[in-house]
XYZ file of N, CA, C and O in Angstrom:
612
model
N -14.406 12.589 -29.820
C -15.294 12.731 -28.684
C -14.471 12.979 -27.434
O -13.506 12.289 -27.150
N -14.861 13.962 -26.658
C -14.162 14.307 -25.428
C -14.671 13.406 -24.311
O -15.856 13.406 -23.998
N -13.780 12.624 -23.710
C -14.178 11.675 -22.669
C -13.926 12.201 -21.265
O -14.198 11.516 -20.301
N -13.396 13.405 -21.124
C -13.143 13.967 -19.796
C -14.454 14.376 -19.157
O -15.345 14.890 -19.815
N -14.555 14.154 -17.858
C -15.719 14.649 -17.145
C -15.534 16.137 -16.901
O -14.419 16.649 -16.927
N -16.600 16.811 -16.642
C -16.532 18.268 -16.483
C -15.542 18.702 -15.403
O -14.714 19.566 -15.650
N -15.564 18.115 -14.164
C -14.588 18.565 -13.160
C -13.151 18.285 -13.565
O -12.276 19.104 -13.378
N -12.880 17.118 -14.154
C -11.512 16.803 -14.549
C -11.079 17.676 -15.712
O -9.953 18.108 -15.775
N -11.991 17.922 -16.642
C -11.646 18.769 -17.771
C -11.297 20.162 -17.264
O -10.302 20.735 -17.672
N -12.075 20.700 -16.345
C -11.785 22.040 -15.867
C -10.479 22.074 -15.079
O -9.730 23.027 -15.188
N -10.175 21.014 -14.304
C -8.908 20.981 -13.576
C -7.730 21.013 -14.533
O -6.875 21.882 -14.457
N -7.666 20.060 -15.450
C -6.530 19.978 -16.368
C -6.468 21.175 -17.291
O -5.423 21.780 -17.470
N -7.600 21.547 -17.896
C -7.610 22.637 -18.858
C -7.354 23.986 -18.201
O -6.623 24.805 -18.733
N -7.944 24.222 -17.041
C -7.736 25.501 -16.366
C -6.286 25.687 -15.946
O -5.735 26.765 -16.073
N -5.674 24.630 -15.455
C -4.297 24.765 -14.991
C -3.322 24.879 -16.147
O -2.367 25.605 -16.085
N -3.564 24.139 -17.241
C -2.622 24.208 -18.363
C -2.809 25.466 -19.188
O -1.849 26.075 -19.620
N -4.043 25.900 -19.412
C -4.254 27.062 -20.267
C -3.947 28.369 -19.543
O -3.536 29.343 -20.162
N -4.135 28.382 -18.245
C -3.866 29.609 -17.490
C -2.389 29.780 -17.195
O -1.956 30.830 -16.772
N -1.607 28.730 -17.402
C -0.167 28.798 -17.140
C 0.129 28.952 -15.659
O 1.168 29.456 -15.276
N -0.772 28.528 -14.829
C -0.589 28.679 -13.394
C 0.482 27.722 -12.885
O 0.793 26.733 -13.523
N 1.039 28.041 -11.746
C 2.050 27.172 -11.154
C 1.483 26.426 -9.953
O 2.215 26.034 -9.073
N 0.185 26.236 -9.912
C -0.451 25.545 -8.790
C -0.971 24.174 -9.176
O -2.090 23.811 -8.872
N -0.132 23.416 -9.859
C -0.504 22.054 -10.211
C -0.789 21.247 -8.953
O -1.631 20.341 -8.965
N -0.075 21.527 -7.878
C -0.238 20.745 -6.646
C -1.668 20.826 -6.124
O -2.184 19.852 -5.580
N -2.318 21.964 -6.291
C -3.707 22.091 -5.841
C -4.619 21.157 -6.629
O -5.508 20.516 -6.071
N -4.384 21.080 -7.941
C -5.199 20.208 -8.779
C -4.943 18.737 -8.457
O -5.877 17.936 -8.391
N -3.676 18.379 -8.244
C -3.330 16.994 -7.884
C -3.957 16.653 -6.529
O -4.543 15.591 -6.357
N -3.837 17.565 -5.575
C -4.425 17.343 -4.251
C -5.927 17.135 -4.338
O -6.481 16.235 -3.693
N -6.590 17.952 -5.144
C -8.042 17.848 -5.280
C -8.438 16.544 -5.983
O -9.376 15.856 -5.553
N -7.739 16.210 -7.049
C -8.091 15.015 -7.830
C -7.924 13.743 -7.021
O -8.742 12.835 -7.070
N -6.822 13.639 -6.285
C -6.502 12.395 -5.575
C -6.764 12.483 -4.063
O -6.415 11.554 -3.341
N -7.339 13.589 -3.611
C -7.672 13.781 -2.194
C -6.443 13.598 -1.312
O -6.434 12.822 -0.360
N -5.378 14.337 -1.659
C -4.106 14.231 -0.955
C -3.765 15.505 -0.201
O -4.142 16.595 -0.614
N -3.021 15.344 0.871
C -2.371 16.449 1.563
C -0.888 16.341 1.199
O -0.154 15.572 1.812
N -0.474 17.081 0.174
C 0.901 16.985 -0.308
C 1.869 17.718 0.614
O 1.556 18.788 1.143
N 3.050 17.150 0.757
C 4.112 17.786 1.539
C 4.621 19.017 0.783
O 4.429 19.129 -0.435
N 5.292 19.932 1.483
C 5.892 21.076 0.784
C 6.833 20.641 -0.344
O 6.879 21.274 -1.392
N 7.578 19.544 -0.129
C 8.488 19.042 -1.159
C 7.734 18.643 -2.420
O 8.135 18.993 -3.532
N 6.618 17.911 -2.271
C 5.864 17.474 -3.449
C 5.100 18.634 -4.092
O 4.938 18.673 -5.313
N 4.647 19.579 -3.283
C 4.032 20.779 -3.859
C 5.036 21.491 -4.752
O 4.721 21.899 -5.873
N 6.251 21.644 -4.253
C 7.299 22.297 -5.036
C 7.640 21.483 -6.281
O 7.870 22.047 -7.351
N 7.672 20.156 -6.175
C 7.945 19.273 -7.312
C 6.979 19.569 -8.457
O 7.368 19.726 -9.601
N 5.702 19.654 -8.131
C 4.692 19.896 -9.165
C 4.631 21.361 -9.597
O 4.470 21.657 -10.780
N 4.748 22.297 -8.652
C 4.504 23.714 -8.960
C 5.700 24.439 -9.570
O 5.525 25.370 -10.346
N 6.911 24.020 -9.239
C 8.097 24.765 -9.693
C 8.529 24.409 -11.114
O 9.363 25.089 -11.691
N 7.981 23.327 -11.648
C 8.393 22.896 -12.974
C 9.518 21.881 -12.955
O 9.963 21.437 -14.016
N 9.991 21.505 -11.766
C 11.035 20.493 -11.678
C 10.550 19.203 -12.344
O 11.313 18.511 -13.011
N 9.269 18.930 -12.207
C 8.721 17.702 -12.783
C 8.701 17.739 -14.313
O 8.385 16.734 -14.950
N 9.053 18.868 -14.914
C 9.130 18.964 -16.374
C 10.495 18.555 -16.909
O 10.666 18.387 -18.110
N 11.476 18.416 -16.028
C 12.834 18.129 -16.485
C 13.120 16.630 -16.427
O 12.486 15.895 -15.682
N 14.080 16.213 -17.212
C 14.483 14.818 -17.247
C 15.714 14.654 -16.378
O 16.612 15.483 -16.400
N 15.758 13.569 -15.634
C 16.873 13.314 -14.742
C 18.002 12.576 -15.426
O 17.945 12.265 -16.612
N 19.022 12.262 -14.643
C 20.204 11.568 -15.150
C 20.370 10.197 -14.524
O 21.440 9.619 -14.583
N 19.324 9.670 -13.925
C 19.390 8.340 -13.334
C 18.423 7.433 -14.084
O 17.881 7.810 -15.111
N 18.227 6.232 -13.577
C 17.312 5.313 -14.256
C 15.921 5.922 -14.376
O 15.300 5.864 -15.423
N 15.431 6.503 -13.303
C 14.116 7.132 -13.333
C 14.288 8.583 -13.752
O 14.763 9.415 -12.988
N 13.925 8.847 -14.979
C 14.246 10.147 -15.556
C 13.085 10.772 -16.315
O 13.257 11.801 -16.954
N 11.907 10.154 -16.266
C 10.757 10.679 -16.990
C 9.622 10.964 -16.010
O 8.772 10.107 -15.766
N 9.610 12.174 -15.456
C 8.556 12.515 -14.505
C 7.166 12.515 -15.148
O 7.019 12.876 -16.310
N 6.188 12.112 -14.374
C 4.793 12.224 -14.809
C 4.401 13.688 -14.638
O 4.425 14.215 -13.530
N 4.073 14.351 -15.729
C 3.661 15.753 -15.655
C 2.288 15.814 -14.995
O 1.451 14.936 -15.202
N 2.038 16.844 -14.205
C 0.734 16.953 -13.545
C -0.446 16.847 -14.509
O -1.470 16.251 -14.173
N -0.299 17.397 -15.688
C -1.397 17.321 -16.650
C -1.713 15.860 -17.003
O -2.876 15.508 -17.182
N -0.685 15.010 -17.077
C -0.898 13.584 -17.321
C -1.698 12.955 -16.189
O -2.527 12.086 -16.420
N -1.413 13.367 -14.960
C -2.085 12.796 -13.796
C -3.517 13.293 -13.643
O -4.284 12.720 -12.881
N -3.880 14.350 -14.362
C -5.205 14.930 -14.234
C -6.188 14.493 -15.315
O -7.364 14.812 -15.233
N -5.723 13.759 -16.319
C -6.649 13.285 -17.344
C -7.550 12.203 -16.760
O -7.272 11.647 -15.694
N -8.612 11.894 -17.486
C -9.614 10.948 -17.015
C -9.016 9.589 -16.650
O -9.342 9.009 -15.628
N -8.147 9.059 -17.503
C -7.514 7.760 -17.259
C -6.014 7.893 -17.534
O -5.553 7.620 -18.635
N -5.236 8.330 -16.536
C -3.797 8.512 -16.745
C -3.118 7.230 -17.210
O -3.305 6.173 -16.612
N -2.325 7.324 -18.279
C -1.636 6.146 -18.811
C -0.601 5.586 -17.850
O -0.274 4.405 -17.911
N -0.089 6.414 -16.968
C 0.944 5.948 -16.037
C 0.367 5.141 -14.877
O 1.116 4.507 -14.139
N -0.933 5.149 -14.705
C -1.567 4.359 -13.642
C -2.054 3.058 -14.266
O -2.841 3.070 -15.201
N -1.567 1.950 -13.754
C -1.887 0.632 -14.285
C -2.863 -0.083 -13.339
O -2.448 -0.841 -12.464
N -4.171 0.148 -13.498
C -5.148 -0.500 -12.615
C -5.026 -2.025 -12.681
O -4.840 -2.600 -13.735
N -5.130 -2.649 -11.537
C -5.025 -4.099 -11.472
C -3.598 -4.600 -11.329
O -3.373 -5.731 -10.939
N -2.633 -3.759 -11.662
C -1.224 -4.129 -11.522
C -0.576 -3.346 -10.389
O 0.120 -3.904 -9.566
N -0.792 -2.038 -10.395
C -0.248 -1.191 -9.326
C -1.114 -1.314 -8.086
O -2.337 -1.423 -8.203
N -0.492 -1.264 -6.925
C -1.310 -1.211 -5.710
C -2.194 0.044 -5.744
O -1.802 1.064 -6.313
N -3.364 -0.017 -5.167
C -4.277 1.132 -5.238
C -3.832 2.341 -4.432
O -4.401 3.415 -4.577
N -2.812 2.178 -3.597
C -2.368 3.284 -2.747
C -1.101 3.950 -3.252
O -0.369 4.567 -2.486
N -0.802 3.859 -4.560
C 0.384 4.510 -5.096
C 0.014 5.502 -6.193
O -0.977 5.330 -6.892
N 0.839 6.540 -6.301
C 0.707 7.548 -7.348
C 2.036 7.629 -8.086
O 3.057 7.963 -7.492
N 2.063 7.305 -9.378
C 3.312 7.365 -10.136
C 3.852 8.790 -10.205
O 3.107 9.732 -10.480
N 5.141 8.930 -9.955
C 5.773 10.247 -9.976
C 6.853 10.357 -11.047
O 6.904 11.341 -11.777
N 7.743 9.349 -11.121
C 8.840 9.389 -12.089
C 9.017 7.992 -12.677
O 9.183 7.028 -11.931
N 9.007 7.899 -14.004
C 9.171 6.624 -14.683
C 10.545 6.473 -15.301
O 11.307 7.434 -15.404
N 10.835 5.251 -15.740
C 12.119 5.001 -16.393
C 11.970 4.785 -17.899
O 12.929 4.440 -18.570
N 10.770 4.978 -18.434
C 10.546 4.798 -19.852
C 10.376 3.348 -20.259
O 10.136 3.060 -21.426
N 10.508 2.440 -19.319
C 10.379 1.012 -19.600
C 9.185 0.391 -18.873
O 8.994 -0.813 -18.928
N 8.409 1.213 -18.181
C 7.229 0.725 -17.479
C 7.329 0.725 -15.972
O 6.343 0.499 -15.285
N 8.523 0.948 -15.430
C 8.707 0.982 -13.979
C 8.548 2.420 -13.494
O 8.835 3.369 -14.224
N 8.142 2.573 -12.222
C 7.870 3.906 -11.679
C 8.367 4.049 -10.253
O 8.320 3.090 -9.483
N 8.819 5.252 -9.923
C 8.935 5.654 -8.525
C 7.566 6.239 -8.193
O 7.094 7.158 -8.861
N 6.936 5.651 -7.197
C 5.568 6.042 -6.831
C 5.517 6.512 -5.391
O 6.247 6.005 -4.540
N 4.625 7.435 -5.134
C 4.344 7.825 -3.768
C 3.266 6.918 -3.202
O 2.252 6.689 -3.850
N 3.508 6.362 -2.012
C 2.475 5.544 -1.345
C 1.646 6.451 -0.460
O 2.168 7.207 0.363
N 0.354 6.350 -0.625
C -0.585 7.196 0.114
C -0.931 6.515 1.435
O -1.331 5.349 1.461
N -0.789 7.266 2.513
C -1.065 6.737 3.851
C -2.551 6.895 4.186
O -3.316 7.517 3.449
N -2.930 6.357 5.337
C -4.306 6.493 5.819
C -4.650 7.949 6.125
O -5.828 8.315 6.190
N -3.636 8.796 6.281
C -3.851 10.225 6.535
C -3.846 11.038 5.235
O -3.791 12.262 5.264
N -3.885 10.359 4.084
C -3.902 11.002 2.760
C -2.633 11.802 2.482
O -2.659 12.820 1.795
N -1.523 11.327 3.007
C -0.226 11.942 2.731
C 0.649 10.906 2.029
O 0.380 9.701 2.093
N 1.679 11.372 1.358
C 2.645 10.475 0.742
C 3.851 10.433 1.673
O 4.581 11.404 1.798
N 3.990 9.302 2.359
C 5.024 9.153 3.383
C 6.136 8.199 2.980
O 7.075 7.981 3.746
N 6.015 7.592 1.801
C 7.017 6.633 1.352
C 7.057 6.665 -0.175
O 6.021 6.807 -0.833
N 8.250 6.533 -0.718
C 8.434 6.423 -2.161
C 8.894 5.004 -2.436
O 9.816 4.497 -1.779
N 8.232 4.347 -3.370
C 8.570 2.969 -3.711
C 8.918 2.860 -5.189
O 8.451 3.643 -6.018
N 9.755 1.887 -5.493
C 10.079 1.520 -6.866
C 9.071 0.434 -7.224
O 9.100 -0.659 -6.681
N 8.145 0.761 -8.151
C 7.171 -0.220 -8.615
C 7.688 -0.832 -9.906
O 7.956 -0.133 -10.875
N 7.846 -2.152 -9.894
C 8.392 -2.895 -11.017
C 7.251 -3.514 -11.825
O 6.513 -4.356 -11.308
N 7.105 -3.089 -13.068
C 5.975 -3.530 -13.886
C 6.031 -5.010 -14.256
O 5.013 -5.604 -14.564
N 7.214 -5.614 -14.201
C 7.366 -6.999 -14.619
C 6.700 -8.008 -13.710
O 6.492 -9.156 -14.102
N 6.348 -7.620 -12.530
C 5.694 -8.553 -11.622
C 4.800 -7.843 -10.633
O 4.156 -8.460 -9.797
N 4.777 -6.520 -10.729
C 3.951 -5.755 -9.808
C 4.579 -5.596 -8.439
O 3.945 -5.091 -7.522
N 5.816 -6.037 -8.290
C 6.505 -5.910 -7.007
C 6.901 -4.454 -6.780
O 7.035 -3.683 -7.721
N 7.123 -4.112 -5.532
C 7.657 -2.792 -5.240
C 8.622 -2.863 -4.075
O 8.531 -3.729 -3.221
N 9.590 -1.953 -4.122
C 10.622 -1.873 -3.098
C 10.634 -0.478 -2.509
O 10.514 0.502 -3.252
N 10.800 -0.348 -1.200
C 10.908 0.993 -0.618
C 12.189 1.672 -1.094
O 13.247 1.049 -1.135
N 12.071 2.940 -1.477
C 13.225 3.692 -1.967
C 13.501 4.931 -1.127
O 14.454 5.635 -1.383
N 12.663 5.230 -0.170
C 12.884 6.385 0.695
C 11.575 6.928 1.219
O 10.494 6.525 0.790
N 11.704 7.863 2.139
C 10.504 8.502 2.698
C 10.117 9.761 1.935
O 8.996 10.231 2.062
N 11.065 10.290 1.184
C 10.811 11.511 0.400
C 11.280 11.269 -1.028
O 12.153 10.438 -1.280
N 10.717 12.023 -1.958
C 11.090 11.866 -3.354
C 12.572 12.157 -3.569
O 13.242 11.441 -4.312
N 13.090 13.169 -2.889
C 14.511 13.503 -3.033
C 15.387 12.327 -2.609
O 16.379 12.008 -3.279
N 15.044 11.651 -1.510
C 15.803 10.487 -1.061
C 15.778 9.388 -2.113
O 16.794 8.750 -2.384
N 14.604 9.149 -2.692
C 14.456 8.085 -3.680
C 15.265 8.380 -4.937
O 15.894 7.481 -5.505
N 15.282 9.629 -5.365
C 16.041 9.997 -6.561
C 17.540 9.865 -6.309
O 18.276 9.343 -7.148
N 17.999 10.288 -5.142
C 19.421 10.140 -4.810
C 19.777 8.663 -4.707
O 20.792 8.222 -5.247
N 18.944 7.882 -4.033
C 19.212 6.448 -3.921
C 19.280 5.808 -5.302
O 20.182 5.019 -5.591
N 18.342 6.168 -6.187
C 18.341 5.614 -7.539
C 19.618 5.977 -8.285
O 20.184 5.150 -8.993
N 20.075 7.200 -8.099
C 21.295 7.645 -8.768
C 22.521 6.874 -8.280
O 23.405 6.541 -9.058
N 22.551 6.559 -6.985
C 23.715 5.887 -6.397
C 23.602 4.366 -6.356
O 24.595 3.688 -6.081
N 22.440 3.801 -6.653
C 22.211 2.361 -6.478
C 23.184 1.505 -7.276
O 23.610 0.448 -6.805
N 23.551 1.925 -8.453
C 24.482 1.141 -9.270
C 25.877 1.076 -8.659
O 26.650 0.187 -8.998
N 26.195 2.002 -7.798
C 27.534 2.030 -7.181
C 27.600 1.239 -5.883
O 28.678 1.048 -5.336
N 26.453 0.803 -5.393
C 26.412 0.059 -4.139
C 26.843 -1.383 -4.374
O 26.562 -1.959 -5.425
N 27.528 -1.988 -3.389
C 27.930 -3.388 -3.551
C 26.716 -4.310 -3.434
O 25.695 -3.945 -2.871
N 26.857 -5.494 -3.993
C 25.789 -6.481 -3.899
C 25.113 -6.716 -5.228
O 25.343 -6.009 -6.201
N 24.268 -7.713 -5.224
C 23.573 -8.121 -6.444
C 22.236 -7.396 -6.572
O 21.492 -7.284 -5.611
N 21.956 -6.933 -7.766
C 20.692 -6.256 -8.031
C 20.082 -6.839 -9.289
O 20.750 -7.441 -10.110
N 18.779 -6.572 -9.462
C 18.120 -7.000 -10.696
C 18.637 -6.156 -11.853
O 19.265 -5.122 -11.657
N 18.379 -6.606 -13.046
C 18.789 -5.861 -14.233
C 18.016 -4.555 -14.294
O 16.789 -4.540 -14.298
N 18.720 -3.474 -14.294
C 18.079 -2.159 -14.325
C 18.144 -1.618 -15.737
O 19.101 -1.785 -16.439
N 17.085 -0.957 -16.127
C 17.071 -0.311 -17.435
C 17.876 0.968 -17.387
O 17.959 1.616 -16.361
N 18.504 1.295 -18.469
C 19.265 2.533 -18.567
C 18.753 3.339 -19.736
O 19.506 3.996 -20.442
N 17.452 3.263 -19.965
C 16.807 3.927 -21.085
C 17.182 5.404 -21.158
O 17.538 5.912 -22.211
N 17.111 6.102 -20.049
C 17.329 7.546 -20.050
C 18.785 7.931 -20.218
O 19.093 9.030 -20.652
N 19.677 7.043 -19.857
C 21.095 7.336 -19.963
C 21.677 6.891 -21.296
O 22.817 7.197 -21.611
N 20.912 6.128 -22.059
C 21.407 5.629 -23.332
C 22.437 4.519 -23.157
O 23.249 4.277 -24.042
N 22.408 3.848 -22.007
C 23.375 2.779 -21.724
C 22.706 1.427 -21.908
O 21.497 1.308 -21.752
N 23.464 0.400 -22.195
C 22.850 -0.933 -22.279
C 22.387 -1.378 -20.906
O 23.014 -1.062 -19.902
N 21.255 -2.087 -20.824
C 20.708 -2.576 -19.555
C 21.478 -3.683 -19.089
O 21.848 -4.331 -18.384
């Protein structure tokens, strides 16, 4: 049985079957967002299809975000103003926080183990660079997963 509603089905199916590069339009429409040029490019250029080399290395594909109940969104655990963008394969996500102006102005590390989140930057690029360099910074940090790198946590 198909559980997608007609508008969501047409968004996901039209964008995936047509091979269009305008995923950002569908994401904007679904979540009522005004995406920055950086995030439009993230979704439309296919960068979100590649795996990274840091802890957060599993991007949420736009098609995943357009289904009726995206698995990457954890209702009741995640704050209602975040959109998962890149996961670590262990349940944690780099999420965009949605502002009152319907823009994503902050990227946070959402930790599934307690629902806590930490600011990681104002742009996705900043958050990814910070994540890549965080292990090299001095000081004490929580145990980070290295699922994507194949390293012990």
